């Protein structure tokens, strides 16, 4: 057999492994994973999330974004929580992650401390699983669906800023770019649209969408897909040369509720990012937006399904991970 044939055969076998891996991972993850070792883990985490939420609403979008940014780079392994050291610039210090709110990290670190304070649970529960549980809890706290979280992830052993670039969706993405990126994680178009609805919560900064309201194209300074009244409001809140730290709600109608108003906003031309509005302007995804805008229950079912699939991405098991003593540092 020639070198090329050997390469092709080995490449194909690697491809097959990666295609079938999500199912193997799903089999390893289970909802009652800590039933014997730390049976109260869910209530311990939920109590910490509740306390954080009482201190600041930002806890909700912060934890949700942290989970996405973690899973899309290196898989759901809490690598995004690792702090940089003199010898390593970690994921969290990549420019795409600098906008992650500290309250998300703080929630996971506090929940880990609360879990480890129970002698039988000490060093038994991964930071990756705590983040997955906290994410479900913040969705529920803001009026979203409750669901059973699959558990059994290990924490990752690497966290490099250099792995982040090109692995997170950009506000300027069109439908093909969104679908391609999500498909690389085993997520289909419906999953992508459902997960985009996380933008029903939280906020963004003016520089993430200023191109849509000031210099979209030579012919149209304002993106024609933006509702005119909404565009005028955005120009007022985000004038040129505004402080880049100014925060704008992603959902101008119900910014603190996890709901399907996100899709109703898209129908009115009130998606904040190009990557939001394109879900309605592109005929291939418009039907899903219309359905979920009118049917909250169907949307919530799709969202839970998509979150479960997201939670299986790149999960570490065996020698590929461990349980961190400190979520922010490798053992």
XYZ file of C-alpha atoms in Angstrom:
331
model
C 0.000 0.000 0.000
C 1.466 3.398 -0.990
C 1.984 6.292 1.437
C -0.997 8.159 0.006
C -3.337 5.187 0.436
C -2.128 4.679 4.002
C -2.778 8.365 4.673
C -6.261 8.205 3.164
C -7.179 5.069 5.138
C -5.898 6.504 8.413
C -7.568 9.854 7.680
C -10.872 8.106 6.984
C -10.659 6.092 10.188
C -9.957 9.291 12.155
C -12.922 10.969 10.426
C -15.193 8.062 11.313
C -14.122 8.247 14.937
C -14.853 11.972 15.112
C -18.231 11.531 13.399
C -19.338 8.811 15.814
C -17.724 10.292 18.927
C -20.714 12.481 19.940
C -22.772 9.301 20.480
C -20.030 7.721 22.585
C -19.842 10.912 24.624
C -23.603 11.003 25.063
C -23.431 7.451 26.406
C -20.772 8.461 28.939
C -22.670 11.514 30.129
C -25.706 10.800 32.277
C -28.113 12.879 34.313
C -27.513 11.011 37.593
C -23.717 10.814 37.234
C -23.047 12.016 40.816
C -25.855 10.019 42.467
C -23.377 8.035 44.586
C -20.516 10.517 45.039
C -22.282 13.868 45.493
C -26.059 13.369 45.421
C -26.910 16.997 46.328
C -24.667 18.618 43.726
C -27.580 20.161 41.799
C -29.134 21.899 44.794
C -25.708 23.112 46.008
C -24.995 24.733 42.644
C -28.522 26.137 42.382
C -28.247 27.814 45.783
C -25.042 29.591 44.766
C -26.583 30.680 41.437
C -29.637 32.031 43.293
C -27.431 34.028 45.682
C -25.388 35.468 42.797
C -28.576 36.352 40.914
C -29.884 38.269 43.957
C -26.666 40.321 43.911
C -26.766 41.080 40.178
C -28.912 40.190 37.172
C -25.715 40.121 35.072
C -25.136 36.624 36.527
C -27.696 35.264 34.058
C -26.288 36.384 30.697
C -22.723 36.067 32.053
C -23.042 32.358 32.862
C -24.913 31.621 29.635
C -22.242 33.271 27.464
C -19.463 31.603 29.438
C -20.919 28.185 28.612
C -21.127 28.974 24.869
C -17.623 30.395 24.720
C -16.301 27.409 26.647
C -17.961 24.721 24.520
C -17.091 26.305 21.157
C -13.353 26.312 21.929
C -11.811 22.966 22.933
C -15.263 21.620 23.916
C -17.216 21.878 27.198
C -14.237 21.451 29.530
C -14.085 24.696 31.572
C -10.883 25.683 29.720
C -12.275 29.223 29.363
C -12.086 29.680 33.171
C -8.322 29.054 33.413
C -6.343 32.182 34.335
C -3.308 33.162 32.266
C 0.156 32.670 33.733
C 3.543 34.145 32.807
C 4.123 31.108 30.584
C 0.654 30.822 29.016
C -1.938 33.261 27.686
C -5.203 31.422 28.343
C -8.479 31.442 26.379
C -10.118 34.031 28.598
C -7.535 36.657 27.571
C -8.185 36.337 23.834
C -9.824 39.565 22.508
C -13.033 37.614 21.684
C -13.369 36.613 25.352
C -12.475 39.899 27.058
C -16.153 40.912 27.068
C -17.139 37.865 29.160
C -18.489 39.324 32.405
C -16.626 38.434 35.606
C -19.890 37.381 37.264
C -19.965 34.224 35.141
C -16.509 33.104 36.274
C -17.315 34.097 39.867
C -20.503 31.987 39.862
C -18.645 28.824 38.828
C -15.766 29.405 41.274
C -18.187 30.010 44.178
C -20.301 26.978 43.256
C -17.185 24.801 43.098
C -16.159 26.020 46.583
C -19.645 25.226 47.930
C -19.570 21.719 46.410
C -16.070 21.035 47.749
C -17.127 22.197 51.225
C -19.153 18.968 51.485
C -16.582 16.306 52.515
C -18.063 13.504 50.382
C -18.142 15.804 47.308
C -14.646 17.265 47.658
C -12.689 17.036 44.369
C -15.393 14.783 42.901
C -17.252 17.283 40.670
C -15.680 18.940 37.628
C -15.793 22.675 36.941
C -17.148 21.790 33.474
C -20.176 20.057 35.014
C -20.713 22.907 37.487
C -20.786 25.370 34.573
C -23.306 23.169 32.701
C -25.561 23.029 35.778
C -25.263 26.757 36.477
C -26.212 27.466 32.858
C -29.432 25.480 33.170
C -30.162 27.291 36.453
C -29.774 30.808 35.008
C -32.010 29.911 32.056
C -34.696 28.756 34.493
C -34.247 31.772 36.760
C -34.973 34.091 33.843
C -38.182 32.283 32.878
C -36.753 29.715 30.480
C -37.314 25.967 30.468
C -35.941 23.620 33.090
C -34.247 20.462 31.842
C -32.151 17.550 33.045
C -28.408 18.222 32.606
C -26.191 15.383 31.433
C -23.089 15.152 33.651
C -19.748 13.366 33.690
C -17.432 15.824 31.915
C -13.826 16.198 33.007
C -11.957 19.508 33.032
C -9.592 20.159 30.133
C -5.821 20.148 30.410
C -5.087 23.004 27.986
C -6.280 26.578 27.598
C -4.578 28.697 24.956
C -5.618 32.076 23.622
C -4.299 30.966 20.221
C -7.083 28.345 19.990
C -9.893 30.910 20.193
C -9.541 32.909 16.959
C -12.004 31.848 14.262
C -13.887 29.482 16.578
C -16.613 31.818 17.868
C -19.457 33.219 15.752
C -19.043 36.872 14.774
C -21.829 39.509 14.857
C -21.293 40.024 11.103
C -21.843 36.377 10.091
C -24.337 35.415 7.388
C -26.403 32.211 7.471
C -23.826 30.084 5.634
C -21.052 31.145 8.030
C -23.253 30.449 11.060
C -24.337 27.046 9.741
C -20.765 26.042 8.904
C -19.451 26.952 12.348
C -22.265 25.212 14.223
C -22.076 22.154 11.943
C -18.412 21.764 12.905
C -19.722 20.993 16.416
C -22.440 18.594 15.262
C -25.178 21.234 15.533
C -27.674 21.736 12.702
C -29.437 24.898 11.492
C -32.377 24.474 13.900
C -29.917 24.090 16.813
C -28.099 27.226 15.673
C -31.303 29.294 15.478
C -32.448 28.018 18.886
C -29.078 28.795 20.508
C -29.030 32.268 18.890
C -32.106 32.992 21.016
C -29.766 33.234 24.013
C -29.573 36.836 22.714
C -32.980 37.321 24.326
C -30.862 38.043 27.441
C -27.873 40.214 28.156
C -26.218 43.094 26.383
C -23.634 44.020 23.813
C -21.343 46.981 23.183
C -21.753 49.679 20.557
C -18.672 48.691 18.560
C -20.212 45.264 17.825
C -22.925 46.709 15.573
C -21.944 50.334 14.807
C -21.285 49.372 11.164
C -25.025 48.634 10.790
C -26.169 52.084 11.892
C -23.467 54.422 10.513
C -21.430 53.050 7.628
C -23.156 49.953 6.287
C -22.456 50.651 2.604
C -21.762 53.669 0.337
C -25.406 53.645 -0.805
C -26.994 52.804 2.571
C -25.260 54.241 5.664
C -27.868 52.325 7.737
C -28.420 48.602 7.110
C -31.817 48.481 5.308
C -32.788 45.370 7.302
C -32.796 47.424 10.542
C -36.169 48.834 11.631
C -35.924 52.633 11.076
C -37.188 53.612 14.532
C -34.870 51.069 16.152
C -31.915 52.333 14.089
C -32.601 55.908 15.275
C -32.727 54.720 18.913
C -29.438 52.856 18.495
C -27.793 55.931 16.930
C -28.927 57.950 19.930
C -27.619 55.429 22.486
C -24.451 54.722 20.492
C -23.360 57.978 18.806
C -20.108 57.951 16.821
C -17.002 57.938 19.068
C -19.098 56.734 22.023
C -17.353 55.063 24.964
C -16.948 51.458 23.751
C -17.953 50.183 27.197
C -21.529 51.464 26.823
C -23.815 48.420 27.005
C -26.985 47.996 24.938
C -29.644 45.339 25.609
C -29.668 42.585 22.991
C -33.460 42.350 23.304
C -34.909 45.871 23.548
C -38.372 44.630 24.609
C -37.859 42.018 27.375
C -34.122 42.124 28.135
C -34.425 40.255 31.438
C -36.704 37.434 30.339
C -35.769 34.235 28.563
C -38.571 34.135 25.978
C -39.405 33.965 22.281
C -39.663 37.766 21.972
C -36.191 37.503 20.392
C -37.864 35.990 17.296
C -40.709 38.522 17.337
C -38.047 41.260 17.327
C -36.415 39.728 14.237
C -39.786 39.868 12.449
C -39.811 43.644 13.115
C -36.212 44.253 11.987
C -34.988 44.594 15.573
C -32.175 42.046 15.670
C -29.103 43.798 17.089
C -26.440 41.939 15.093
C -26.322 41.065 11.406
C -26.047 37.446 12.594
C -29.382 37.846 14.414
C -31.344 39.658 11.692
C -30.124 37.316 8.929
C -32.108 34.493 10.558
C -35.247 36.322 9.404
C -34.042 37.897 6.153
C -32.672 34.610 4.769
C -35.539 32.522 3.380
C -33.853 29.283 4.501
C -34.240 30.150 8.201
C -37.210 32.559 8.136
C -39.807 29.791 8.532
C -38.231 28.614 11.792
C -38.133 32.185 13.131
C -41.823 32.679 12.231
C -42.816 29.390 13.882
C -40.934 30.038 17.106
C -42.078 33.672 17.270
C -45.649 32.392 17.438
C -45.095 29.205 19.464
C -43.097 29.514 22.662
C -43.491 25.855 23.618
C -42.074 24.500 20.352
C -39.143 26.928 20.633
C -38.369 25.904 24.228
C -38.336 22.215 23.273
C -35.907 22.975 20.430
C -33.739 25.068 22.758
C -33.455 22.297 25.369
C -32.553 19.833 22.622
C -29.888 22.190 21.240
C -28.425 22.911 24.708
C -28.160 19.176 25.404
C -26.301 18.663 22.111
C -24.068 21.670 22.827
C -23.219 20.190 26.234
C -21.781 17.091 24.520
C -19.305 19.002 22.354
C -15.674 17.994 22.853
C -16.298 16.442 26.261
C -13.113 15.221 27.985
C -13.028 11.761 29.524
C -10.355 9.324 30.716
C -6.798 10.616 30.432
C -7.891 13.664 28.413
C -9.038 15.510 31.516
C -9.219 15.614 35.292
C -11.157 17.277 38.092
C -9.602 20.617 38.908
C -9.097 21.575 42.527
C -9.264 25.245 41.508
C -11.387 26.047 38.417
C -9.037 28.891 37.464
C -5.799 26.856 37.498
C -4.527 23.487 36.303
C -3.813 20.946 39.052
